[in-house]
Amino acid sequence: MSELPSLPVTFRPGHTRAILLTAGVVIFLTVSAIGLLLEQLGPGERLSFVVTGALIFWVLAQLARVKVVADESGVTVVNIASRRRLEWAEILQVNLRPGDPWVFLNLSDGTSLPALGIQPGIAKQRAIADAQALRALAEARSTPHPAEDQG
């Protein structure tokens, strides 16, 4: 097994995040500029263009916020509309199968949690390496150590 990453560590789709945030800024500026440059529009209509551009940016920023943060006590999964804190012992398996859009965490309560912070979309090899690192951390941290059991 490869060496474990030092904690805390944050996994996020860097290329996707950069594209989403850049697109959000460009769309906001373009829509706002169009609204301000159209002479026949009143102040309320101009404002609606700016607000629309801001809403589009906000949606893209929400898509860009996904991440998985691992620390000594567990993992925090931040998805588009949710955030969940897990103890290491709750994570039974870290899966990224061919064709999966992102990592899935099989949990001790019998459910599966998508972890959108590790996704093979644009940077497949990076996502595979991140999934392997998270899997190694989960296996190392959720398995009781013999020295701890004898106490």
Coordinates of C-alpha atoms in Angstrom, one line a residue:
M1 CA 0.0 0.0 0.0
S2 CA 1.2 3.5 -0.8
E3 CA 2.0 6.0 1.9
L4 CA -1.0 7.7 3.5
P5 CA -1.4 11.4 2.9
S6 CA -0.9 13.7 5.9
L7 CA -4.0 14.9 7.6
P8 CA -5.9 17.1 7.2
V9 CA -6.3 16.7 3.4
T10 CA -8.9 18.2 1.1
F11 CA -10.0 16.4 -2.1
R12 CA -11.8 18.5 -4.7
P13 CA -12.2 18.5 -8.5
G14 CA -9.7 21.4 -9.2
H15 CA -10.1 21.7 -13.0
T16 CA -13.9 21.5 -12.8
R17 CA -14.0 24.1 -10.0
A18 CA -11.8 26.5 -12.0
I19 CA -14.0 26.1 -15.1
L20 CA -17.2 26.6 -13.2
L21 CA -16.0 29.7 -11.3
T22 CA -14.5 31.2 -14.5
A23 CA -17.7 30.6 -16.4
G24 CA -19.7 32.1 -13.6
V25 CA -17.7 35.3 -13.6
V26 CA -17.8 35.6 -17.4
I27 CA -21.6 34.9 -17.5
F28 CA -22.2 37.4 -14.7
L29 CA -20.1 40.1 -16.4
T30 CA -21.6 39.5 -19.9
V31 CA -25.3 39.4 -18.7
S32 CA -24.7 42.5 -16.6
A33 CA -23.0 44.4 -19.4
I34 CA -25.8 43.6 -21.8
G35 CA -28.4 44.8 -19.3
L36 CA -26.5 48.0 -18.7
L37 CA -25.7 48.7 -22.4
L38 CA -29.3 48.3 -23.7
E39 CA -30.5 51.9 -23.8
Q40 CA -34.2 51.1 -24.0
L41 CA -34.3 49.4 -20.6
G42 CA -35.5 51.1 -17.5
P43 CA -33.6 50.8 -14.1
G44 CA -35.7 47.9 -12.9
E45 CA -35.0 45.9 -16.1
R46 CA -31.3 46.7 -15.9
L47 CA -31.3 45.5 -12.3
S48 CA -33.0 42.2 -13.4
F49 CA -30.1 41.5 -15.8
V50 CA -27.6 42.0 -13.0
V51 CA -29.6 39.8 -10.6
T52 CA -30.0 37.1 -13.2
G53 CA -26.2 37.1 -13.8
A54 CA -25.6 36.9 -10.1
L55 CA -28.0 34.0 -9.7
I56 CA -26.3 32.1 -12.5
F57 CA -22.9 32.8 -10.8
W58 CA -24.3 31.6 -7.4
V59 CA -25.6 28.3 -9.0
L60 CA -22.2 27.6 -10.6
A61 CA -20.4 28.5 -7.3
Q62 CA -22.6 26.0 -5.5
L63 CA -21.6 23.3 -8.0
A64 CA -17.9 24.3 -7.5
R65 CA -18.0 24.0 -3.7
V66 CA -18.0 20.2 -3.5
K67 CA -15.2 18.7 -1.5
V68 CA -14.2 15.9 0.8
V69 CA -12.1 16.9 3.8
A70 CA -10.4 14.1 5.8
D71 CA -8.9 14.8 9.3
E72 CA -7.9 12.9 12.3
S73 CA -11.4 12.2 13.6
G74 CA -13.2 11.6 10.3
V75 CA -14.4 12.9 7.0
T76 CA -16.6 15.9 6.0
V77 CA -18.4 15.5 2.7
V78 CA -19.6 18.7 1.1
N79 CA -21.9 18.2 -1.8
I80 CA -24.0 20.7 -3.8
A81 CA -26.8 21.2 -1.3
S82 CA -25.6 19.2 1.8
R83 CA -22.8 18.8 4.2
R84 CA -22.3 15.6 6.3
R85 CA -19.7 14.7 8.9
L86 CA -18.7 11.1 9.3
E87 CA -16.5 9.3 11.8
W88 CA -13.9 7.0 10.3
A89 CA -15.7 4.0 11.8
E90 CA -18.9 4.9 9.8
I91 CA -17.1 4.4 6.4
L92 CA -17.0 0.7 5.4
Q93 CA -15.9 1.2 1.8
V94 CA -14.7 3.9 -0.6
N95 CA -15.8 3.0 -4.2
L96 CA -15.0 4.5 -7.6
R97 CA -16.0 2.0 -10.2
P98 CA -15.6 2.5 -13.9
G99 CA -18.4 4.7 -15.2
D100 CA -19.2 6.1 -11.7
P101 CA -19.6 9.9 -11.9
W102 CA -18.0 10.3 -8.4
V103 CA -16.9 8.4 -5.4
F104 CA -19.5 6.6 -3.2
L105 CA -19.0 5.9 0.5
N106 CA -20.7 2.7 1.8
L107 CA -21.6 3.5 5.4
S108 CA -22.2 1.4 8.5
D109 CA -25.9 2.2 8.5
G110 CA -26.4 0.4 5.2
T111 CA -26.6 3.5 3.1
S112 CA -24.3 4.9 0.4
L113 CA -23.2 8.5 0.3
P114 CA -22.1 10.2 -2.9
A115 CA -18.9 12.2 -2.4
L116 CA -18.9 14.7 -5.3
G117 CA -15.5 16.1 -4.3
I118 CA -13.8 13.2 -6.0
Q119 CA -15.0 12.9 -9.6
P120 CA -13.3 11.5 -12.7
G121 CA -14.9 13.9 -15.2
I122 CA -12.0 16.0 -16.4
A123 CA -9.0 14.7 -14.4
K124 CA -9.6 10.9 -14.3
Q125 CA -6.2 9.8 -13.0
R126 CA -6.3 12.5 -10.3
A127 CA -9.7 11.2 -9.2
I128 CA -8.5 7.6 -9.1
A129 CA -5.4 8.6 -7.0
D130 CA -7.7 10.7 -4.6
A131 CA -10.1 7.8 -4.3
Q132 CA -7.2 5.4 -3.5
A133 CA -5.8 7.8 -0.9
L134 CA -9.2 8.2 0.8
R135 CA -9.7 4.4 0.7
A136 CA -6.3 3.8 2.3
L137 CA -7.1 6.4 5.0
A138 CA -10.5 4.9 5.7
E139 CA -9.0 1.4 5.9
A140 CA -6.2 2.5 8.2
R141 CA -8.4 4.6 10.5
S142 CA -11.5 2.5 10.8
T143 CA -9.7 -0.8 11.6
P144 CA -9.0 -1.1 15.4
H145 CA -5.3 -1.3 16.2
P146 CA -4.3 -4.4 18.3
A147 CA -2.6 -2.2 20.9
E148 CA -5.8 -0.2 21.5
D149 CA -7.8 -3.4 22.1
Q150 CA -5.6 -4.7 24.8
G151 CA -6.0 -1.6 27.0

